[in-house]
PDB file of N, CA and C in Angstrom:
ATOM      1  N   MET A  10     116.414  95.163 163.768  1.00  0.00           N
ATOM      2  CA  MET A  10     116.799  93.945 164.668  1.00  0.00           C
ATOM      3  C   MET A  10     116.042  94.069 166.000  1.00  0.00           C
ATOM      4  N   ALA A  11     116.105  95.441 166.477  1.00  0.00           N
ATOM      5  CA  ALA A  11     115.500  95.503 167.697  1.00  0.00           C
ATOM      6  C   ALA A  11     114.151  95.132 167.671  1.00  0.00           C
ATOM      7  N   VAL A  12     113.529  95.801 166.743  1.00  0.00           N
ATOM      8  CA  VAL A  12     111.975  95.367 166.722  1.00  0.00           C
ATOM      9  C   VAL A  12     111.717  93.809 166.755  1.00  0.00           C
ATOM     10  N   ASN A  13     112.535  92.967 165.923  1.00  0.00           N
ATOM     11  CA  ASN A  13     112.490  91.749 165.967  1.00  0.00           C
ATOM     12  C   ASN A  13     112.550  91.050 167.416  1.00  0.00           C
ATOM     13  N   ALA A  14     113.651  91.611 168.268  1.00  0.00           N
ATOM     14  CA  ALA A  14     113.822  91.176 169.540  1.00  0.00           C
ATOM     15  C   ALA A  14     112.808  91.424 170.363  1.00  0.00           C
ATOM     16  N   VAL A  15     112.236  92.568 170.346  1.00  0.00           N
ATOM     17  CA  VAL A  15     111.061  92.881 171.134  1.00  0.00           C
ATOM     18  C   VAL A  15     110.029  92.089 170.677  1.00  0.00           C
ATOM     19  N   ALA A  16     109.459  91.748 169.382  1.00  0.00           N
ATOM     20  CA  ALA A  16     108.375  90.939 169.061  1.00  0.00           C
ATOM     21  C   ALA A  16     108.666  89.558 169.340  1.00  0.00           C
ATOM     22  N   ARG A  17     109.631  88.981 168.893  1.00  0.00           N
ATOM     23  CA  ARG A  17     109.798  87.435 169.089  1.00  0.00           C
ATOM     24  C   ARG A  17     110.126  86.858 170.511  1.00  0.00           C
ATOM     25  N   CYS A  18     111.334  87.735 171.030  1.00  0.00           N
ATOM     26  CA  CYS A  18     111.634  87.386 172.509  1.00  0.00           C
ATOM     27  C   CYS A  18     110.998  88.038 173.548  1.00  0.00           C
ATOM     28  N   GLY A  19     110.208  88.892 173.358  1.00  0.00           N
ATOM     29  CA  GLY A  19     109.613  89.621 174.516  1.00  0.00           C
ATOM     30  C   GLY A  19     110.515  90.480 175.444  1.00  0.00           C
ATOM     31  N   VAL A  20     111.419  90.799 174.851  1.00  0.00           N
ATOM     32  CA  VAL A  20     112.469  91.852 175.405  1.00  0.00           C
ATOM     33  C   VAL A  20     111.886  93.130 175.445  1.00  0.00           C
ATOM     34  N   SER A  21     112.387  93.842 176.531  1.00  0.00           N
ATOM     35  CA  SER A  21     111.907  95.181 176.696  1.00  0.00           C
ATOM     36  C   SER A  21     112.543  95.985 175.395  1.00  0.00           C
ATOM     37  N   ILE A  22     111.897  97.177 175.349  1.00  0.00           N
ATOM     38  CA  ILE A  22     112.470  97.919 174.048  1.00  0.00           C
ATOM     39  C   ILE A  22     113.635  98.571 174.602  1.00  0.00           C
ATOM     40  N   ALA A  23     113.677  98.908 175.790  1.00  0.00           N
ATOM     41  CA  ALA A  23     114.953  99.599 176.341  1.00  0.00           C
ATOM     42  C   ALA A  23     116.290  98.692 176.251  1.00  0.00           C
ATOM     43  N   LEU A  24     115.791  97.464 176.455  1.00  0.00           N
ATOM     44  CA  LEU A  24     117.079  96.525 176.624  1.00  0.00           C
ATOM     45  C   LEU A  24     117.424  96.038 175.175  1.00  0.00           C
ATOM     46  N   ALA A  25     116.632  95.874 174.296  1.00  0.00           N
ATOM     47  CA  ALA A  25     116.759  95.692 172.812  1.00  0.00           C
ATOM     48  C   ALA A  25     117.472  96.880 172.414  1.00  0.00           C
ATOM     49  N   CYS A  26     116.923  97.913 172.524  1.00  0.00           N
ATOM     50  CA  CYS A  26     118.136  99.015 171.999  1.00  0.00           C
ATOM     51  C   CYS A  26     119.280  99.481 172.358  1.00  0.00           C
ATOM     52  N   ARG A  27     119.440  99.079 173.792  1.00  0.00           N
ATOM     53  CA  ARG A  27     120.690  98.992 174.241  1.00  0.00           C
ATOM     54  C   ARG A  27     121.743  97.816 173.762  1.00  0.00           C
ATOM     55  N   ALA A  28     121.171  96.612 173.509  1.00  0.00           N
ATOM     56  CA  ALA A  28     121.817  95.546 172.944  1.00  0.00           C
ATOM     57  C   ALA A  28     122.325  95.745 171.377  1.00  0.00           C
ATOM     58  N   PHE A  29     121.617  96.461 170.836  1.00  0.00           N
ATOM     59  CA  PHE A  29     121.687  96.772 169.298  1.00  0.00           C
ATOM     60  C   PHE A  29     122.406  98.190 169.041  1.00  0.00           C
ATOM     61  N   GLY A  30     122.455  98.901 170.019  1.00  0.00           N
ATOM     62  CA  GLY A  30     123.164 100.169 170.169  1.00  0.00           C
ATOM     63  C   GLY A  30     122.087 101.372 169.418  1.00  0.00           C
ATOM     64  N   VAL A  31     120.913 101.305 169.554  1.00  0.00           N
ATOM     65  CA  VAL A  31     119.839 102.158 168.854  1.00  0.00           C
ATOM     66  C   VAL A  31     119.234 102.851 169.730  1.00  0.00           C
ATOM     67  N   SER A  32     118.966 104.319 169.795  1.00  0.00           N
ATOM     68  CA  SER A  32     118.456 105.033 170.642  1.00  0.00           C
ATOM     69  C   SER A  32     116.957 104.719 170.754  1.00  0.00           C
ATOM     70  N   GLU A  33     116.101 104.869 171.883  1.00  0.00           N
ATOM     71  CA  GLU A  33     115.009 104.489 171.900  1.00  0.00           C
ATOM     72  C   GLU A  33     113.990 105.628 170.760  1.00  0.00           C
ATOM     73  N   THR A  34     114.535 106.641 170.917  1.00  0.00           N
ATOM     74  CA  THR A  34     113.976 107.776 169.663  1.00  0.00           C
ATOM     75  C   THR A  34     113.920 107.168 168.457  1.00  0.00           C
ATOM     76  N   CYS A  35     115.089 106.655 168.042  1.00  0.00           N
ATOM     77  CA  CYS A  35     114.991 105.954 166.541  1.00  0.00           C
ATOM     78  C   CYS A  35     114.068 104.569 166.692  1.00  0.00           C
ATOM     79  N   TYR A  36     114.189 104.241 167.571  1.00  0.00           N
ATOM     80  CA  TYR A  36     113.335 102.744 167.601  1.00  0.00           C
ATOM     81  C   TYR A  36     111.786 103.338 167.370  1.00  0.00           C
ATOM     82  N   ARG A  37     111.392 104.248 168.118  1.00  0.00           N
ATOM     83  CA  ARG A  37     109.875 104.717 168.006  1.00  0.00           C
ATOM     84  C   ARG A  37     109.458 105.612 166.969  1.00  0.00           C
ATOM     85  N   TYR A  38     110.722 106.063 166.217  1.00  0.00           N
ATOM     86  CA  TYR A  38     110.349 107.041 165.019  1.00  0.00           C
ATOM     87  C   TYR A  38     109.636 106.607 164.019  1.00  0.00           C
ATOM     88  N   SER A  39     108.419 107.227 163.501  1.00  0.00           N
ATOM     89  CA  SER A  39     107.567 106.863 162.574  1.00  0.00           C
ATOM     90  C   SER A  39     107.488 108.097 161.467  1.00  0.00           C
ATOM     91  N   PRO A  40     108.229 107.705 160.108  1.00  0.00           N
ATOM     92  CA  PRO A  40     108.228 109.104 159.381  1.00  0.00           C
ATOM     93  C   PRO A  40     106.923 109.339 158.815  1.00  0.00           C
ATOM     94  N   LEU A  41     106.727 110.733 158.622  1.00  0.00           N
ATOM     95  CA  LEU A  41     105.528 111.090 158.053  1.00  0.00           C
ATOM     96  C   LEU A  41     105.669 111.369 156.644  1.00  0.00           C
ATOM     97  N   LEU A  42     104.742 110.500 155.800  1.00  0.00           N
ATOM     98  CA  LEU A  42     104.881 110.627 154.377  1.00  0.00           C
ATOM     99  C   LEU A  42     104.010 111.703 153.728  1.00  0.00           C
ATOM    100  N   SER A  43     104.530 112.278 152.935  1.00  0.00           N
ATOM    101  CA  SER A  43     103.445 113.162 152.248  1.00  0.00           C
ATOM    102  C   SER A  43     103.191 112.673 151.001  1.00  0.00           C
ATOM    103  N   ASN A  44     101.899 113.261 150.666  1.00  0.00           N
ATOM    104  CA  ASN A  44     101.104 112.798 149.381  1.00  0.00           C
ATOM    105  C   ASN A  44     101.942 113.158 148.118  1.00  0.00           C
ATOM    106  N   GLU A  45     102.808 114.204 148.492  1.00  0.00           N
ATOM    107  CA  GLU A  45     103.580 114.795 147.353  1.00  0.00           C
ATOM    108  C   GLU A  45     105.108 113.970 146.859  1.00  0.00           C
ATOM    109  N   ASN A  46     105.345 112.913 147.974  1.00  0.00           N
ATOM    110  CA  ASN A  46     106.439 112.303 147.636  1.00  0.00           C
ATOM    111  C   ASN A  46     106.601 111.417 146.346  1.00  0.00           C
ATOM    112  N   GLU A  47     105.491 110.889 145.882  1.00  0.00           N
ATOM    113  CA  GLU A  47     105.368 110.104 144.781  1.00  0.00           C
ATOM    114  C   GLU A  47     105.720 111.073 143.340  1.00  0.00           C
ATOM    115  N   GLN A  48     104.870 112.190 143.660  1.00  0.00           N
ATOM    116  CA  GLN A  48     104.984 113.324 142.420  1.00  0.00           C
ATOM    117  C   GLN A  48     106.495 113.722 142.266  1.00  0.00           C
ATOM    118  N   ILE A  49     107.133 114.066 143.381  1.00  0.00           N
ATOM    119  CA  ILE A  49     108.409 114.480 143.488  1.00  0.00           C
ATOM    120  C   ILE A  49     109.299 113.308 142.830  1.00  0.00           C
ATOM    121  N   ALA A  50     109.127 112.118 143.069  1.00  0.00           N
ATOM    122  CA  ALA A  50     109.978 110.993 142.675  1.00  0.00           C
ATOM    123  C   ALA A  50     109.593 110.820 140.992  1.00  0.00           C
ATOM    124  N   ASP A  51     108.347 110.987 140.575  1.00  0.00           N
ATOM    125  CA  ASP A  51     108.439 110.869 139.250  1.00  0.00           C
ATOM    126  C   ASP A  51     108.853 112.020 138.529  1.00  0.00           C
ATOM    127  N   LEU A  52     108.782 113.153 138.951  1.00  0.00           N
ATOM    128  CA  LEU A  52     109.489 114.424 138.420  1.00  0.00           C
ATOM    129  C   LEU A  52     111.087 114.080 138.205  1.00  0.00           C
ATOM    130  N   LEU A  53     111.704 113.736 139.495  1.00  0.00           N
ATOM    131  CA  LEU A  53     113.003 113.596 139.497  1.00  0.00           C
ATOM    132  C   LEU A  53     113.411 112.320 138.294  1.00  0.00           C
ATOM    133  N   VAL A  54     112.686 111.278 138.399  1.00  0.00           N
ATOM    134  CA  VAL A  54     113.053 110.293 137.605  1.00  0.00           C
ATOM    135  C   VAL A  54     112.932 110.748 135.952  1.00  0.00           C
ATOM    136  N   GLY A  55     111.945 111.543 135.733  1.00  0.00           N
ATOM    137  CA  GLY A  55     111.744 111.922 134.382  1.00  0.00           C
ATOM    138  C   GLY A  55     112.866 113.015 133.945  1.00  0.00           C
ATOM    139  N   LEU A  56     113.297 113.932 135.055  1.00  0.00           N
ATOM    140  CA  LEU A  56     114.327 114.625 134.712  1.00  0.00           C
ATOM    141  C   LEU A  56     115.597 113.997 134.399  1.00  0.00           C
ATOM    142  N   THR A  57     115.945 112.897 135.344  1.00  0.00           N
ATOM    143  CA  THR A  57     117.306 112.323 135.203  1.00  0.00           C
ATOM    144  C   THR A  57     117.392 111.684 133.998  1.00  0.00           C
ATOM    145  N   GLU A  58     116.124 110.966 133.463  1.00  0.00           N
ATOM    146  CA  GLU A  58     116.109 110.180 132.140  1.00  0.00           C
ATOM    147  C   GLU A  58     116.414 111.265 131.065  1.00  0.00           C
ATOM    148  N   ALA A  59     115.786 112.603 131.138  1.00  0.00           N
ATOM    149  CA  ALA A  59     116.249 113.659 130.114  1.00  0.00           C
ATOM    150  C   ALA A  59     117.460 114.155 130.306  1.00  0.00           C
ATOM    151  N   ARG A  60     118.063 114.528 131.417  1.00  0.00           N
ATOM    152  CA  ARG A  60     119.389 115.075 131.758  1.00  0.00           C
ATOM    153  C   ARG A  60     120.259 113.995 132.544  1.00  0.00           C
ATOM    154  N   LYS A  61     120.820 113.165 131.683  1.00  0.00           N
ATOM    155  CA  LYS A  61     121.573 111.890 132.347  1.00  0.00           C
ATOM    156  C   LYS A  61     122.910 112.382 133.147  1.00  0.00           C
ATOM    157  N   THR A  62     123.443 113.793 132.727  1.00  0.00           N
ATOM    158  CA  THR A  62     124.581 114.277 133.339  1.00  0.00           C
ATOM    159  C   THR A  62     124.422 114.925 134.666  1.00  0.00           C
ATOM    160  N   TRP A  63     122.855 115.302 134.825  1.00  0.00           N
ATOM    161  CA  TRP A  63     122.734 116.153 136.120  1.00  0.00           C
ATOM    162  C   TRP A  63     122.644 115.201 137.193  1.00  0.00           C
ATOM    163  N   GLY A  64     123.073 115.802 138.462  1.00  0.00           N
ATOM    164  CA  GLY A  64     123.419 114.876 139.518  1.00  0.00           C
ATOM    165  C   GLY A  64     121.765 115.232 140.415  1.00  0.00           C
ATOM    166  N   PHE A  65     121.668 114.968 141.358  1.00  0.00           N
ATOM    167  CA  PHE A  65     120.560 115.488 142.414  1.00  0.00           C
ATOM    168  C   PHE A  65     120.446 116.837 142.597  1.00  0.00           C
ATOM    169  N   GLY A  66     121.592 117.585 143.014  1.00  0.00           N
ATOM    170  CA  GLY A  66     121.629 118.914 143.315  1.00  0.00           C
ATOM    171  C   GLY A  66     120.997 119.837 142.201  1.00  0.00           C
ATOM    172  N   LEU A  67     121.659 119.449 140.734  1.00  0.00           N
ATOM    173  CA  LEU A  67     121.144 120.371 139.828  1.00  0.00           C
ATOM    174  C   LEU A  67     119.754 120.041 139.547  1.00  0.00           C
ATOM    175  N   CYS A  68     119.143 118.671 139.594  1.00  0.00           N
ATOM    176  CA  CYS A  68     117.701 118.507 139.262  1.00  0.00           C
ATOM    177  C   CYS A  68     116.751 119.105 140.460  1.00  0.00           C
ATOM    178  N   PHE A  69     117.382 119.250 141.832  1.00  0.00           N
ATOM    179  CA  PHE A  69     116.717 119.684 142.596  1.00  0.00           C
ATOM    180  C   PHE A  69     116.370 121.366 142.463  1.00  0.00           C
ATOM    181  N   LEU A  70     117.519 121.918 142.097  1.00  0.00           N
ATOM    182  CA  LEU A  70     117.627 123.208 141.990  1.00  0.00           C
ATOM    183  C   LEU A  70     116.697 123.754 140.524  1.00  0.00           C
ATOM    184  N   HIS A  71     116.825 122.967 139.596  1.00  0.00           N
ATOM    185  CA  HIS A  71     115.772 122.987 138.384  1.00  0.00           C
ATOM    186  C   HIS A  71     114.353 123.053 138.749  1.00  0.00           C
ATOM    187  N   LEU A  72     114.010 122.211 139.296  1.00  0.00           N
ATOM    188  CA  LEU A  72     112.593 121.811 140.030  1.00  0.00           C
ATOM    189  C   LEU A  72     112.273 123.066 140.757  1.00  0.00           C
ATOM    190  N   ARG A  73     113.061 123.503 141.605  1.00  0.00           N
ATOM    191  CA  ARG A  73     112.602 124.407 142.521  1.00  0.00           C
ATOM    192  C   ARG A  73     112.715 125.997 141.852  1.00  0.00           C
ATOM    193  N   ASN A  74     113.650 126.229 141.254  1.00  0.00           N
ATOM    194  CA  ASN A  74     113.874 127.412 140.705  1.00  0.00           C
ATOM    195  C   ASN A  74     113.513 127.811 139.271  1.00  0.00           C
ATOM    196  N   VAL A  75     113.594 126.750 138.433  1.00  0.00           N
ATOM    197  CA  VAL A  75     112.961 126.679 137.123  1.00  0.00           C
ATOM    198  C   VAL A  75     111.616 126.360 136.923  1.00  0.00           C
ATOM    199  N   LYS A  76     111.029 125.584 137.496  1.00  0.00           N
ATOM    200  CA  LYS A  76     109.769 125.111 137.363  1.00  0.00           C
ATOM    201  C   LYS A  76     108.662 125.582 138.509  1.00  0.00           C
ATOM    202  N   GLY A  77     109.612 126.232 139.752  1.00  0.00           N
ATOM    203  CA  GLY A  77     108.799 127.075 140.752  1.00  0.00           C
ATOM    204  C   GLY A  77     107.969 125.954 141.923  1.00  0.00           C
ATOM    205  N   HIS A  78     108.613 124.777 142.002  1.00  0.00           N
ATOM    206  CA  HIS A  78     108.118 123.900 142.933  1.00  0.00           C
ATOM    207  C   HIS A  78     108.510 124.365 144.356  1.00  0.00           C
ATOM    208  N   PRO A  79     107.955 124.406 145.571  1.00  0.00           N
ATOM    209  CA  PRO A  79     108.392 125.350 146.649  1.00  0.00           C
ATOM    210  C   PRO A  79     108.970 124.171 147.549  1.00  0.00           C
ATOM    211  N   TRP A  80     109.180 123.034 146.967  1.00  0.00           N
ATOM    212  CA  TRP A  80     109.963 121.860 148.136  1.00  0.00           C
ATOM    213  C   TRP A  80     111.397 122.308 148.500  1.00  0.00           C
ATOM    214  N   ASN A  81     111.715 121.839 149.679  1.00  0.00           N
ATOM    215  CA  ASN A  81     113.302 121.850 150.008  1.00  0.00           C
ATOM    216  C   ASN A  81     113.732 120.660 149.768  1.00  0.00           C
ATOM    217  N   HIS A  82     115.110 120.359 149.831  1.00  0.00           N
ATOM    218  CA  HIS A  82     115.906 119.214 149.603  1.00  0.00           C
ATOM    219  C   HIS A  82     115.735 118.118 150.532  1.00  0.00           C
ATOM    220  N   MET A  83     114.791 118.205 151.528  1.00  0.00           N
ATOM    221  CA  MET A  83     114.569 117.353 152.325  1.00  0.00           C
ATOM    222  C   MET A  83     112.855 116.916 152.451  1.00  0.00           C
ATOM    223  N   ALA A  84     112.472 117.377 151.419  1.00  0.00           N
ATOM    224  CA  ALA A  84     110.781 117.062 151.191  1.00  0.00           C
ATOM    225  C   ALA A  84     110.732 115.643 150.732  1.00  0.00           C
TER     226      ALA A  84
END
């Protein structure tokens, strides 16, 4: 919403962030996407289709400890 206020109304970033209760750091944040994200997502989807009773934690531990992928849980 702050982005729209800045773009459409010409409001300053500082004012828009204060109005919507967003820090300027959050407003300016741009995530760094890894090329591995799609591979991780595909592996997780395949694993959850095969093991319907497993949650994220167990899937993550299986991929890291059994399959040997070096990713952390925030990858």
